[in-house]
Coordinates of C-alpha atoms in Angstrom, one line a residue:
M275 CA -13.4 14.7 -32.9
R276 CA -16.9 15.1 -33.7
E277 CA -16.6 13.2 -37.0
A278 CA -14.4 10.5 -35.8
L279 CA -17.4 9.7 -33.2
V280 CA -19.6 9.8 -36.1
S281 CA -17.8 7.8 -38.1
A282 CA -17.5 5.2 -35.2
L283 CA -21.2 4.9 -35.0
A284 CA -21.8 5.1 -38.7
Q285 CA -19.7 1.8 -38.4
P286 CA -21.3 -0.5 -36.2
V287 CA -19.8 -3.8 -37.1
A288 CA -16.3 -2.5 -36.7
S289 CA -16.9 -0.4 -33.5
V290 CA -18.8 -3.5 -31.8
L291 CA -16.0 -5.9 -32.6
T292 CA -13.1 -3.3 -31.3
L293 CA -15.3 -2.7 -28.4
V294 CA -15.7 -6.5 -27.6
V295 CA -12.0 -7.1 -28.1
I296 CA -10.8 -4.4 -25.6
A297 CA -13.7 -5.2 -23.0
G298 CA -12.1 -9.2 -23.2
M299 CA -9.0 -7.7 -22.8
C300 CA -9.7 -5.8 -19.4
A301 CA -12.0 -8.7 -18.4
A302 CA -9.0 -11.2 -18.8
V303 CA -6.7 -9.3 -17.4
L304 CA -8.6 -8.3 -14.3
L305 CA -9.9 -11.9 -13.7
T306 CA -6.4 -13.6 -14.2
S307 CA -3.7 -11.0 -13.2
G308 CA -5.8 -8.6 -11.3
R309 CA -7.2 -11.9 -8.9
A310 CA -3.4 -12.5 -8.2
V311 CA -2.7 -8.7 -7.4
G312 CA -5.8 -8.5 -5.2
A313 CA -4.5 -11.9 -3.4
E314 CA -1.1 -10.6 -3.0
L315 CA -2.4 -7.1 -1.7
D316 CA -4.2 -8.9 0.7
V317 CA -1.4 -11.0 1.8
I318 CA 1.0 -7.6 1.6
G319 CA -1.3 -5.9 3.6
S320 CA -1.2 -8.2 6.6
I321 CA 2.2 -8.7 6.5
D322 CA 2.9 -4.8 6.5
S323 CA 1.2 -4.3 9.9
A324 CA 3.2 -2.2 12.6
G325 CA 4.3 -5.8 13.9
T326 CA 6.4 -6.8 10.8
R327 CA 8.3 -3.7 10.7
S328 CA 9.3 -3.5 14.6
I329 CA 12.6 -3.7 15.9
I330 CA 12.7 -4.5 19.9
V331 CA 16.0 -3.5 21.8
R332 CA 16.1 -5.0 25.0
A333 CA 18.5 -3.8 27.8
E334 CA 19.0 -5.6 31.3
P335 CA 19.8 -2.6 34.2
A336 CA 23.6 -2.7 34.0
A337 CA 23.7 -2.3 30.0
G338 CA 22.9 1.6 30.6
L339 CA 20.6 2.4 28.2
D340 CA 18.6 5.7 29.0
T341 CA 16.2 7.8 27.3
T342 CA 18.4 9.9 25.6
V343 CA 18.9 7.4 23.2
L344 CA 15.5 8.8 21.9
D345 CA 17.3 12.2 20.8
R346 CA 20.0 10.3 19.2
I347 CA 18.0 8.2 16.5
R348 CA 15.0 11.0 16.0
N349 CA 17.0 12.1 12.6
L350 CA 17.4 8.7 11.1
D351 CA 15.7 8.5 7.8
G352 CA 13.2 5.1 7.8
I353 CA 12.2 5.3 11.3
E354 CA 7.9 5.5 11.4
W355 CA 7.9 5.6 15.3
A356 CA 9.9 5.2 18.2
G357 CA 9.6 4.7 22.2
A358 CA 11.4 4.0 25.0
F359 CA 10.1 1.7 27.7
S360 CA 11.7 1.8 31.6
L361 CA 12.4 -1.3 33.4
A362 CA 9.5 -2.7 35.2
R363 CA 8.3 -1.6 38.6
D364 CA 5.7 -3.9 40.4
V365 CA 2.2 -2.3 41.3
R366 CA -0.8 -3.7 42.7
N367 CA -4.3 -2.2 43.6
G368 CA -4.4 0.7 46.1
A369 CA -7.6 -1.3 47.6
F370 CA -5.9 -4.3 48.4
D371 CA -2.6 -4.9 50.3
D372 CA -2.0 -8.1 49.0
G373 CA -3.4 -7.6 45.6
T374 CA -1.8 -8.9 42.4
R375 CA 1.4 -7.5 41.3
V376 CA 1.3 -6.2 37.9
P377 CA 4.6 -4.7 36.1
L378 CA 4.3 -1.0 35.5
R379 CA 6.3 0.7 32.9
L380 CA 7.1 4.6 32.4
V381 CA 7.1 5.3 28.3
W382 CA 8.4 8.1 26.6
T383 CA 7.5 9.1 23.0
A384 CA 7.1 12.0 20.8
D385 CA 3.9 10.4 19.2
W386 CA 1.3 8.9 21.3
A387 CA -1.2 8.2 18.8
Q388 CA 1.0 5.1 18.0
L389 CA -0.2 3.7 21.3
G390 CA -3.7 4.7 20.7
L391 CA -3.6 7.4 23.5
P392 CA -4.7 11.0 23.1
E393 CA -1.9 13.8 22.2
R394 CA -2.7 15.9 25.4
L395 CA -2.4 13.6 28.5
P396 CA -3.7 14.5 31.7
G397 CA -1.6 14.6 34.6
E398 CA 2.2 14.8 34.9
G399 CA 3.2 11.4 34.3
D400 CA 1.3 9.9 36.9
V401 CA -1.3 8.7 35.1
A402 CA -1.5 4.9 33.7
Y403 CA -3.2 3.3 31.0
A404 CA -4.1 -0.5 31.6
S405 CA -4.9 -3.2 28.7
D406 CA -7.6 -5.6 29.6
S407 CA -4.9 -8.1 31.2
A408 CA -3.8 -5.7 33.3
L409 CA -7.2 -4.7 34.8
N410 CA -8.4 -8.3 35.1
Q411 CA -5.3 -8.7 37.3
L412 CA -5.2 -5.7 39.1
G413 CA -9.3 -6.4 39.9
L414 CA -10.3 -3.2 38.2
D415 CA -13.8 -3.5 36.4
E416 CA -13.1 -0.2 34.8
P417 CA -10.2 1.8 33.5
V418 CA -10.4 3.9 36.7
G419 CA -8.4 3.7 40.4
P420 CA -5.5 3.8 42.1
V421 CA -2.3 1.7 41.8
V422 CA 0.7 1.9 44.3
L423 CA 4.1 0.5 43.9
N424 CA 4.6 -2.8 45.5
D425 CA 7.4 -1.1 47.9
G426 CA 5.3 1.9 48.9
T427 CA 7.4 4.9 47.5
G428 CA 4.5 6.2 45.3
G429 CA 1.6 5.4 43.1
Y430 CA -0.6 6.3 40.1
A431 CA -3.9 6.9 39.1
V432 CA -5.4 4.5 36.1
G433 CA -6.9 6.6 33.7
G434 CA -7.7 4.8 30.8
R435 CA -8.1 1.6 29.0
I436 CA -5.0 0.7 26.0
A437 CA -5.4 -1.7 23.4
V438 CA -2.5 -3.7 22.7
P439 CA -1.0 -3.8 19.2
D440 CA 0.7 -6.9 18.3
H441 CA 4.1 -5.1 18.5
L442 CA 3.5 -4.3 22.2
A443 CA 2.4 -8.2 22.7
F444 CA 5.7 -8.8 24.9
L445 CA 4.9 -6.4 27.1
E446 CA 1.5 -8.2 28.4
P447 CA 0.1 -7.3 31.1
L448 CA 0.4 -3.9 29.8
L449 CA 0.4 -0.9 32.4
L450 CA 2.0 1.9 31.2
A451 CA 2.4 5.6 32.8
P452 CA 3.4 8.3 29.8
Q453 CA 6.0 10.4 30.8
P454 CA 6.5 14.3 29.3
T455 CA 9.2 14.7 27.0
D456 CA 11.4 17.5 29.2
T457 CA 12.1 15.1 31.9
P458 CA 15.6 13.8 33.2
P459 CA 17.2 11.0 31.7
A460 CA 16.1 7.8 33.1
P461 CA 17.2 4.2 32.6
V462 CA 15.3 2.4 29.5
G463 CA 14.4 -1.5 29.8
A464 CA 13.0 -1.9 26.3
L465 CA 13.2 0.3 23.1
L466 CA 10.4 -0.1 20.2
V467 CA 11.4 1.2 16.9
I468 CA 9.1 0.9 14.0
A469 CA 10.7 0.8 10.3
E470 CA 8.4 3.1 7.7
R471 CA 8.8 -0.4 5.4
P472 CA 9.7 -4.0 5.7
D473 CA 12.6 -3.8 3.6
L474 CA 14.1 -0.8 6.0
V475 CA 14.2 -3.0 8.9
A476 CA 17.6 -4.5 8.6
P477 CA 19.3 -1.3 7.8
V478 CA 17.6 0.7 10.4
T479 CA 18.0 -1.8 13.0
E480 CA 21.8 -1.5 12.2
A481 CA 21.6 2.2 12.3
V482 CA 19.8 2.1 16.0
G483 CA 22.4 -0.4 17.2
S484 CA 25.0 2.3 16.5
L485 CA 23.3 4.6 18.2
L486 CA 22.3 3.2 21.6
G487 CA 25.3 4.5 23.3
V488 CA 25.0 1.7 26.2
D489 CA 27.8 0.9 29.0
D490 CA 27.9 -3.0 28.1
P491 CA 26.4 -4.2 24.8
T492 CA 26.7 -7.6 25.9
K493 CA 23.6 -6.6 28.2
V494 CA 21.7 -5.9 24.9
S495 CA 19.5 -7.8 22.8
V496 CA 17.7 -6.9 19.4
Q497 CA 14.8 -8.6 18.0
T498 CA 13.7 -7.8 14.6
S499 CA 11.0 -8.9 11.9
E500 CA 13.3 -9.4 9.1
D501 CA 12.3 -12.5 8.5
L502 CA 8.6 -11.5 7.9
A503 CA 10.4 -8.7 5.5
S504 CA 12.1 -11.1 3.3
L505 CA 8.9 -13.4 3.2
R506 CA 7.2 -10.2 1.8
A507 CA 9.9 -9.5 -0.6
I508 CA 9.5 -13.0 -2.2
I509 CA 5.7 -13.1 -2.0
E510 CA 5.9 -9.8 -4.0
G511 CA 8.1 -10.6 -6.5
Q512 CA 6.8 -14.0 -7.6
L513 CA 3.2 -12.8 -7.4
G514 CA 4.6 -9.5 -9.2
S515 CA 6.5 -11.5 -12.0
F516 CA 3.2 -13.9 -12.4
G517 CA 1.2 -11.0 -13.3
R518 CA 3.4 -8.9 -15.5
T519 CA 4.1 -12.0 -18.0
L520 CA 0.1 -13.1 -17.9
T521 CA -0.6 -9.3 -18.6
L522 CA 2.1 -8.4 -21.6
G523 CA 0.7 -11.7 -22.9
I524 CA -2.7 -10.7 -23.4
L525 CA -1.9 -7.1 -24.3
A526 CA 0.5 -8.8 -27.2
V527 CA -2.7 -10.7 -28.3
T528 CA -5.0 -7.6 -28.1
A529 CA -2.6 -5.6 -29.6
F530 CA -2.4 -8.2 -32.7
L531 CA -6.2 -8.8 -33.0
V532 CA -6.9 -5.0 -33.3
A533 CA -4.2 -4.4 -36.0
V534 CA -5.9 -7.0 -38.0
L535 CA -9.5 -5.9 -37.3
L536 CA -8.5 -2.2 -38.2
Y537 CA -6.7 -3.3 -41.1
G538 CA -9.3 -5.1 -42.4
M539 CA -11.8 -2.3 -42.0
V540 CA -9.5 0.2 -43.5
M541 CA -9.5 -2.2 -46.7
L542 CA -13.2 -2.1 -46.9
R543 CA -13.4 1.5 -46.3
R544 CA -10.3 2.3 -49.0
K545 CA -12.9 4.1 -51.2
D546 CA -14.3 6.3 -48.5
F547 CA -10.7 7.3 -47.3
G548 CA -10.0 8.0 -51.0
R549 CA -12.8 10.5 -51.7
R550 CA -11.6 12.0 -48.5
R551 CA -7.9 12.3 -49.9
A552 CA -9.4 13.7 -53.2
L553 CA -11.6 16.3 -51.3
G554 CA -8.4 17.8 -49.9
A555 CA -8.1 15.6 -46.8
S556 CA -4.6 15.5 -45.5
Q557 CA -2.9 12.3 -44.6
R558 CA -2.7 13.6 -40.8
L559 CA -6.4 14.1 -41.0
I560 CA -6.9 10.4 -41.9
V561 CA -4.6 9.2 -39.6
A562 CA -6.3 11.2 -36.7
L563 CA -9.8 10.5 -37.5
I564 CA -9.0 6.5 -37.2
T565 CA -6.8 6.8 -34.0
I566 CA -9.4 9.1 -32.1
Q567 CA -12.2 6.5 -33.5
T568 CA -10.4 3.8 -32.3
A569 CA -9.7 5.6 -28.6
A570 CA -13.5 6.6 -28.4
V571 CA -14.5 3.1 -28.9
A572 CA -11.8 1.3 -26.9
T573 CA -12.6 3.6 -23.6
V574 CA -16.1 2.2 -23.8
G575 CA -15.3 -1.3 -24.0
A576 CA -12.4 -0.9 -21.5
A577 CA -15.0 0.5 -19.0
I578 CA -17.5 -2.2 -19.7
G579 CA -15.1 -5.0 -19.4
S580 CA -13.6 -3.7 -16.2
A581 CA -16.9 -3.5 -14.7
T582 CA -17.7 -6.9 -15.7
A583 CA -14.5 -8.2 -14.4
L584 CA -15.2 -5.9 -11.2
V585 CA -18.7 -7.7 -10.5
V586 CA -17.1 -11.0 -10.6
L587 CA -14.1 -10.4 -8.5
A588 CA -16.2 -8.4 -6.0
A589 CA -18.0 -11.7 -5.3
T590 CA -15.2 -14.1 -4.9
D591 CA -11.8 -12.5 -4.5
P592 CA -10.1 -9.2 -2.9
L593 CA -10.0 -6.3 -5.7
P594 CA -6.6 -5.8 -6.9
G595 CA -6.9 -1.5 -6.2
W596 CA -8.5 1.1 -8.4
S597 CA -5.0 2.3 -9.3
Y598 CA -4.7 -1.1 -11.0
I599 CA -7.6 -0.9 -12.4
A600 CA -7.4 2.4 -13.7
G601 CA -3.9 1.3 -15.2
V602 CA -5.6 -1.5 -17.2
C603 CA -8.1 0.4 -18.5
I604 CA -5.6 3.0 -19.6
L605 CA -3.0 0.5 -20.9
A606 CA -6.0 -1.1 -23.0
V607 CA -7.0 2.2 -24.3
L608 CA -3.2 3.0 -25.5
V609 CA -2.5 -0.4 -26.7
A610 CA -5.7 0.2 -29.3
T611 CA -4.7 3.4 -30.1
V612 CA -1.2 2.4 -30.7
S613 CA -2.2 -0.8 -33.0
A614 CA -4.6 1.3 -35.0
L615 CA -1.6 3.6 -36.0
L616 CA -0.5 1.0 -38.7
P617 CA -4.1 0.7 -40.6
A618 CA -4.4 4.3 -40.1
F619 CA -0.9 5.1 -42.1
A620 CA -1.8 2.3 -44.5
A621 CA -5.3 4.4 -44.9
S622 CA -3.7 7.9 -45.4
R623 CA -1.1 6.9 -48.1
R624 CA -4.1 5.5 -50.1
E625 CA -3.8 7.1 -53.8
P626 CA -7.2 8.9 -54.6
I627 CA -7.2 8.2 -58.0
R628 CA -6.2 4.4 -58.0
E629 CA -9.4 4.6 -55.2
L630 CA -11.8 6.2 -57.1
R631 CA -11.1 4.6 -60.7
V632 CA -14.2 3.0 -62.1
P633 CA -13.4 -0.6 -63.1

């Protein structure tokens, strides 16, 4: 290793040329394919929000859907989150007899964080959380105050504000009363299921549909984001194919340039390798010397080229991600090292007597 590094410093021309080629390769890949990958990640990141992985099951009162459905789908693979919402009941601000009516829904789930609520909820199902829209309609300046059922049978205390995620926008104005998980079965008006990945929306929808256990399936409707999942697959496939083709082309050209460059340098240093062989150096040592020297120079070149490309990309485009950047650097070093094998084998097979012969 030490001798390879010293040899790299002792041959500045070969080292600089190799460094420039590898740096140029990394910069070219990151500024072309890397730019496409960054755009792909940016687009897919917006598509991969929970709203594009949602499955909404709406049930009319006569459908017979109840909260036991959560127990039936709990162990299904591919589900990130599931929550059941009761049929809407109108409530109004307890301070006004003729206040605006707002629909309140009871909600059951095993993970309140998805709704932006704390794990330990206050009260025993009698505390509600309201969105900004619901608060405005209730006439509450702050998320604190009593609301009563319009039929006068009971009420709830508004105890906090809830930010409405995209997949719950269909329930706006949103006023939710979280319920303990050990409550008796209750009717459900809407079931929301979020798949782990967009491509799982279709199979999860089919599995959930088979476990609803409703009395009248005609009273149930299912809405999914399967079209967005298909769009994601198309975008990922097209951009990914473009990036792979371009990267392979650049790698092939770089490998050829490095192999030609190193072969020329080996021919110029053939007497040096002949002396090493005459002094007892094995063929394996010669191969290791050239490949380690190339790998060390390529590592520096990959770092310089990648850093330069990242500075340019950071000013104009989304970055492709650190895993992609690391992959390009590693691939560049591997390409340079593998390309050095043929010149290294050629150098190791030089005959010492022929190389040291004086004309």
